[in-house]
Amino acid sequence: MFGKRLYGLLCAAALFCACSGQARTEEPGITADTIAIGAFGPITGPAAYIGLAGRDGANLAIKEINAAGGINGRKLSMTFEDDGHSPTKALAAAKKLIDQDHVFMIFCVAGSNGTLGTIDFVRENGRVMYVSFASAPGVTWPFARNMFRGGTTEVPRYGELYAEYLHDYLKATKIAILNGREEYPKNEGDALTAQLKNWYQVAPVKRAEFNIGDKDFTPQLLEIQGANPQVIAIFGNPAEAAIAMRQAKELGMNEQFFLGTTMVDQSLLNIAKRAAEGASGFALLPLLPSSSNPEMKAWVAKWKQEYPDLPAGRPNVFDVLSYTDMYVVANALKRAGKDLTTDKFIDALEATHDYRAGAIASPITFTKKHHIGNLRLQAMQVKNGEWEPVAFEGKRESDILKRYQ
């Protein structure tokens, strides 16, 4: 009698779990009505402009996706952790999201500094991490099936495009580099240096470095001035770059500035003002938030309705990147089907070909051999206080994908 009663209770419990909207499948982060996404990035510290935009852009996309019916009957939810632009804090955030919050996947809107602190842990764990901003090579090389890079690109690709633009388009052979000492700007400086050597047998006439938060760049600029460059390439955050550009003008330096991708944004112009005139660089998007393109203007209006009280300079490029990348994720989740698993999600991402969330987004393509979603960047130049597209397109064949063959 006891055995029959126990059997009945077990059957009833199993039926309840199968019918309950809160019941978990075997996949972490999946219930009958939700898909839990974990996200992290810097919302405090010197790179907060990246993480705040990443969080807000992704949340806007999630709100729209859920309002449109969600993903095969499930709604997306996102838990966000602050990494303070620190590799140690980023690792703690990733561990919390995976081990305690049991999210289905990670949506990373950290810079390279924070992202690199998490890569080994996430690779070994096997949870999918979709990286929206970080360009550090370690995200996608060596290849790992669960690591994807979205709207940004691998930093060696920056080096290729930068070198070709500077040497072939601007006809510059005397190039100086001023870069921050942290992961991302140092990687950009290294990539440009390597590609100038590999393709053109040219070395920078001078390379100087600075620390994040620096306010006086006079010593570095005087060293650069002594090398008599044609172009000064600056890699770092907009705040430091703007100060360096203004101080260069005060020193009577009239060399053209070339800027890293994080600075090709309205925020740089707001700070640097006239010192930025003529500067050029590459944008990760075909359109900047300041564009007069009707689709971008409509998106900015929608964003401002959602976030009416945020300061000048927002939305920025990172708002748009995280918004459009979340749609890439949602598209793959939907194609993975109702019976969602990590393997099916990876298969769906790898089948993504030239997907774009409208004219504001770059087309994203993944394959089973490489997970670098974007190899295209848009050249821009400051004209009359506005970023304008430059009619430049790289003609040299990229070396990046050869390693994945």
XYZ file of C-alpha atoms in Angstrom:
405
model
C 0.000 0.000 0.000
C 2.779 2.406 0.963
C 4.611 1.653 -2.285
C 1.535 2.414 -4.390
C 0.928 5.629 -2.456
C 4.550 6.763 -2.921
C 4.351 5.936 -6.614
C 1.206 8.044 -6.915
C 2.817 10.984 -5.147
C 5.861 10.811 -7.411
C 3.666 10.731 -10.519
C 1.660 13.708 -9.271
C 4.856 15.642 -8.543
C 6.217 14.878 -12.007
C 2.948 16.016 -13.614
C 3.011 19.252 -11.592
C 6.588 20.006 -12.653
C 5.769 19.307 -16.287
C 2.788 21.668 -16.213
C 4.237 24.402 -14.010
C 5.239 27.607 -15.787
C 8.233 27.845 -13.446
C 9.576 24.389 -14.113
C 13.117 24.207 -15.441
C 14.131 22.198 -18.440
C 17.486 20.439 -18.360
C 19.052 23.600 -19.790
C 19.964 26.278 -17.217
C 18.135 29.559 -17.553
C 15.179 28.107 -19.483
C 11.667 27.777 -18.098
C 8.366 27.265 -19.857
C 7.978 31.028 -20.246
C 11.413 32.686 -19.841
C 14.960 32.709 -21.190
C 17.392 34.152 -18.643
C 20.269 36.175 -20.071
C 23.180 37.331 -17.930
C 25.068 40.489 -18.864
C 28.013 42.433 -17.501
C 29.925 45.620 -18.291
C 31.262 48.760 -16.583
C 28.529 50.981 -15.206
C 30.946 52.621 -12.763
C 34.510 53.788 -13.324
C 36.269 55.373 -16.304
C 34.563 53.212 -18.951
C 31.020 53.581 -17.607
C 29.957 55.205 -20.891
C 30.433 51.746 -22.455
C 28.584 49.618 -19.912
C 25.702 52.005 -19.281
C 25.032 52.194 -22.998
C 25.389 48.437 -23.326
C 22.868 47.841 -20.576
C 20.355 50.409 -21.834
C 20.561 49.450 -25.509
C 20.091 45.759 -24.692
C 17.167 46.487 -22.361
C 15.405 48.524 -25.050
C 15.767 45.651 -27.523
C 14.509 43.125 -24.955
C 11.479 45.288 -24.208
C 10.612 45.414 -27.911
C 11.243 41.707 -28.463
C 9.037 40.742 -25.537
C 6.288 43.140 -26.632
C 6.322 41.464 -30.047
C 5.675 38.044 -28.502
C 9.098 37.028 -27.273
C 10.989 33.963 -28.429
C 8.779 31.017 -29.369
C 6.422 31.776 -26.496
C 9.119 32.705 -23.984
C 10.058 36.185 -22.741
C 13.640 37.343 -22.348
C 14.896 38.508 -18.961
C 18.295 40.055 -18.281
C 20.349 40.193 -15.077
C 23.114 42.813 -15.284
C 26.334 42.973 -13.233
C 28.807 45.873 -12.988
C 32.436 44.939 -13.702
C 33.918 48.391 -13.003
C 36.228 47.894 -16.030
C 38.196 45.390 -13.934
C 39.162 41.854 -15.060
C 38.788 40.586 -11.481
C 35.324 42.090 -11.032
C 34.279 40.887 -14.483
C 35.266 37.316 -13.585
C 33.279 37.556 -10.340
C 30.292 38.842 -12.329
C 30.494 36.000 -14.860
C 30.782 33.393 -12.093
C 27.765 34.822 -10.281
C 25.649 34.888 -13.427
C 26.504 31.302 -14.336
C 26.882 29.582 -10.949
C 24.264 31.453 -8.897
C 21.808 32.979 -11.355
C 21.977 29.979 -13.717
C 21.546 32.083 -16.857
C 21.224 30.423 -20.256
C 23.868 32.648 -21.901
C 26.091 35.680 -21.295
C 25.690 38.944 -23.215
C 28.980 40.789 -22.670
C 29.044 44.582 -23.013
C 32.380 45.038 -21.260
C 35.526 46.522 -22.717
C 38.487 44.309 -23.530
C 39.939 44.881 -20.056
C 36.994 43.261 -18.298
C 36.187 40.708 -20.972
C 39.646 39.113 -20.890
C 39.223 38.357 -17.200
C 36.292 36.051 -17.986
C 37.372 34.224 -21.130
C 39.068 31.156 -19.630
C 36.229 30.559 -17.170
C 33.480 30.909 -19.780
C 35.329 28.803 -22.359
C 35.705 25.946 -19.889
C 32.138 26.272 -18.607
C 30.682 25.931 -22.107
C 27.983 28.570 -21.670
C 27.566 30.758 -24.749
C 29.076 34.240 -24.386
C 28.142 36.788 -27.057
C 30.601 39.708 -26.903
C 29.241 42.954 -28.301
C 32.076 45.456 -27.751
C 35.436 43.917 -26.830
C 37.953 43.623 -29.656
C 40.587 41.625 -27.734
C 41.752 38.703 -29.926
C 41.274 36.217 -27.064
C 37.491 36.338 -27.479
C 37.548 34.511 -30.799
C 41.104 33.180 -31.066
C 41.915 30.404 -30.340
C 38.518 29.271 -31.639
C 35.983 28.102 -29.059
C 32.539 26.899 -30.045
C 30.760 28.849 -27.298
C 32.443 32.259 -27.872
C 30.987 34.785 -30.340
C 31.964 38.360 -31.252
C 29.170 40.589 -32.573
C 29.155 44.216 -33.718
C 32.805 44.896 -32.965
C 35.618 43.063 -34.739
C 38.878 41.346 -33.831
C 41.587 43.908 -33.120
C 43.981 42.666 -35.850
C 41.257 43.658 -38.335
C 41.456 47.176 -36.926
C 45.164 47.094 -37.662
C 44.562 46.054 -41.271
C 42.014 48.752 -42.014
C 43.891 51.445 -40.094
C 47.152 50.693 -41.899
C 45.554 50.654 -45.346
C 43.630 53.875 -44.701
C 46.638 55.743 -43.328
C 49.162 54.535 -45.890
C 47.105 54.196 -49.069
C 44.282 56.713 -48.577
C 45.990 59.462 -46.537
C 49.386 58.739 -48.157
C 51.062 58.938 -44.758
C 54.391 57.223 -44.149
C 55.356 59.128 -40.989
C 52.826 58.046 -38.362
C 53.023 58.584 -34.595
C 50.946 56.576 -32.110
C 49.662 57.778 -28.741
C 47.801 55.042 -26.872
C 46.545 54.186 -23.407
C 48.318 51.479 -21.429
C 45.209 49.401 -20.748
C 44.229 46.367 -22.822
C 42.084 47.839 -25.601
C 44.076 50.924 -26.671
C 47.397 49.098 -26.318
C 46.059 46.302 -28.554
C 45.010 48.865 -31.181
C 48.448 50.469 -31.144
C 50.111 47.051 -31.412
C 47.829 46.009 -34.281
C 48.521 49.164 -36.302
C 52.271 48.867 -35.682
C 52.312 45.216 -36.773
C 50.259 45.793 -39.926
C 52.262 48.818 -41.049
C 55.334 46.595 -40.839
C 53.735 43.525 -42.463
C 52.121 45.278 -45.418
C 54.211 48.409 -45.945
C 57.567 47.896 -44.157
C 56.870 51.110 -42.249
C 57.452 51.710 -38.535
C 55.843 54.456 -36.418
C 58.141 57.454 -36.135
C 57.213 57.665 -32.444
C 55.010 55.750 -30.020
C 54.020 57.133 -26.615
C 51.610 55.923 -23.919
C 49.392 57.375 -21.205
C 47.322 56.196 -18.257
C 43.562 56.267 -18.099
C 42.475 59.435 -16.309
C 45.543 61.463 -17.322
C 44.992 65.191 -17.802
C 48.374 66.403 -19.076
C 49.760 64.954 -22.310
C 52.380 67.637 -22.899
C 55.456 65.372 -22.412
C 54.167 62.762 -24.878
C 53.083 65.404 -27.387
C 56.472 67.140 -27.312
C 58.170 63.805 -28.034
C 55.794 63.231 -30.930
C 56.265 66.767 -32.223
C 60.011 66.157 -32.358
C 59.458 63.163 -34.670
C 57.657 65.402 -37.218
C 54.814 63.000 -38.100
C 52.195 63.500 -40.796
C 49.446 61.806 -38.745
C 48.989 61.197 -35.011
C 46.944 58.078 -34.225
C 45.307 58.216 -30.786
C 43.814 55.128 -29.120
C 41.984 55.336 -25.793
C 38.835 56.807 -24.290
C 37.186 60.001 -25.601
C 37.956 61.959 -22.417
C 41.736 61.532 -22.658
C 41.831 61.835 -26.441
C 39.922 65.127 -26.408
C 42.340 66.654 -23.900
C 45.352 65.439 -25.891
C 43.926 66.910 -29.101
C 43.254 70.304 -27.520
C 46.733 70.391 -25.958
C 48.318 69.483 -29.301
C 46.623 72.462 -30.911
C 47.832 74.688 -28.070
C 51.376 73.504 -28.818
C 50.936 74.580 -32.437
C 50.731 71.025 -33.764
C 48.704 70.830 -36.971
C 49.133 67.167 -37.839
C 45.983 65.260 -38.750
C 44.501 63.075 -36.024
C 43.411 59.509 -36.593
C 41.231 58.055 -33.811
C 40.337 54.576 -32.587
C 36.795 53.255 -32.949
C 35.648 54.112 -29.404
C 36.178 57.790 -30.202
C 34.281 57.923 -33.482
C 31.205 59.188 -31.686
C 29.449 62.450 -30.862
C 30.840 62.365 -27.305
C 34.345 63.040 -28.612
C 33.162 66.074 -30.562
C 31.302 67.431 -27.531
C 34.561 67.527 -25.582
C 37.226 68.203 -28.222
C 35.146 70.746 -30.173
C 37.222 72.566 -32.837
C 40.339 70.524 -32.043
C 38.626 67.513 -33.628
C 38.067 69.164 -37.013
C 39.570 67.031 -39.776
C 40.147 64.009 -37.548
C 39.247 60.651 -39.027
C 38.687 57.088 -37.869
C 36.482 54.047 -38.312
C 32.983 53.465 -36.939
C 31.669 50.027 -36.010
C 28.305 51.015 -37.462
C 27.244 52.194 -40.930
C 25.452 55.133 -39.270
C 26.261 57.072 -36.105
C 23.512 58.172 -33.679
C 24.082 61.763 -34.835
C 23.263 60.804 -38.448
C 20.393 62.513 -40.273
C 19.406 59.189 -41.848
C 15.627 58.746 -41.304
C 15.940 55.259 -39.806
C 18.604 56.362 -37.330
C 16.605 59.491 -36.448
C 13.558 57.313 -35.779
C 15.625 54.992 -33.586
C 17.109 57.889 -31.598
C 13.610 59.316 -31.033
C 12.469 55.927 -29.759
C 15.507 55.662 -27.493
C 14.955 59.154 -26.055
C 11.334 58.308 -25.321
C 12.527 55.315 -23.317
C 15.387 57.209 -21.602
C 14.362 60.885 -21.519
C 16.599 62.027 -18.650
C 20.049 60.799 -19.665
C 22.865 63.296 -20.331
C 24.188 64.724 -23.584
C 26.252 62.277 -25.581
C 23.665 59.529 -25.293
C 22.645 57.520 -27.124
C 26.153 56.675 -28.256
C 27.596 54.017 -30.549
C 27.466 51.442 -27.748
C 23.730 51.958 -27.217
C 23.193 51.088 -30.873
C 25.637 48.170 -30.872
C 24.090 46.430 -27.880
C 20.584 47.065 -29.190
C 21.326 45.573 -32.602
C 23.404 42.714 -31.178
C 20.550 41.721 -28.870
C 18.418 41.347 -31.979
C 21.087 39.045 -33.468
C 20.867 36.924 -30.323
C 17.063 36.929 -30.413
C 17.012 35.937 -34.078
C 19.227 32.924 -33.374
C 17.224 31.954 -30.270
C 14.062 31.975 -32.341
C 15.586 29.855 -35.100
C 16.911 27.401 -32.505
C 13.298 26.379 -31.879
C 10.988 25.777 -28.953
C 13.112 22.914 -27.613
C 15.969 25.304 -26.883
C 19.400 23.932 -25.964
C 22.895 25.382 -25.964
C 23.880 23.199 -28.928
C 20.856 24.295 -30.959
C 21.542 27.930 -30.094
C 25.170 27.621 -31.242
C 24.033 25.943 -34.471
C 21.588 28.792 -35.097
C 24.244 31.450 -34.442
C 26.652 29.686 -36.792
C 23.957 29.724 -39.484
C 23.570 33.522 -39.169
C 24.470 35.113 -42.502
C 24.337 38.870 -43.197
C 21.651 39.387 -40.561
C 21.107 43.013 -39.649
C 18.567 44.777 -37.462
C 17.805 47.437 -40.071
C 19.915 50.151 -41.693
C 21.382 51.196 -38.321
C 23.208 47.869 -37.948
C 26.203 46.236 -39.570
C 25.473 42.851 -41.190
C 26.500 39.968 -38.911
C 27.784 36.642 -40.225
C 29.107 33.618 -38.325
C 30.282 30.261 -39.632
C 31.284 26.958 -38.080
C 34.927 27.932 -38.644
C 34.938 31.441 -37.184
C 32.775 33.495 -34.839
C 33.793 37.033 -35.852
C 30.473 38.579 -36.802
C 31.648 41.848 -38.358
C 34.657 42.478 -40.578
C 33.315 45.744 -42.041
C 33.980 49.199 -40.615
C 32.895 52.608 -41.917
C 35.564 55.284 -42.402
C 34.502 58.677 -40.993
C 35.942 62.193 -40.849
C 34.977 65.295 -38.872
C 33.756 68.015 -41.221
C 32.219 71.243 -39.920
C 31.853 69.704 -36.468
C 30.084 66.531 -37.647
C 31.196 62.986 -38.405
C 30.739 62.333 -42.118
C 31.267 59.058 -44.039
C 34.446 58.770 -46.101
C 34.372 56.990 -49.461
C 37.020 54.472 -48.441
C 36.749 50.705 -48.613
C 39.622 48.362 -47.848
C 40.925 46.699 -51.002
C 43.582 44.441 -49.540
C 42.560 40.883 -48.714
C 42.284 40.362 -44.972
C 44.724 37.975 -43.317
C 42.446 37.456 -40.306
C 40.315 34.543 -41.499
C 43.294 32.542 -42.821
C 44.023 31.275 -39.317
C 40.564 29.697 -39.104
C 40.850 27.628 -42.308
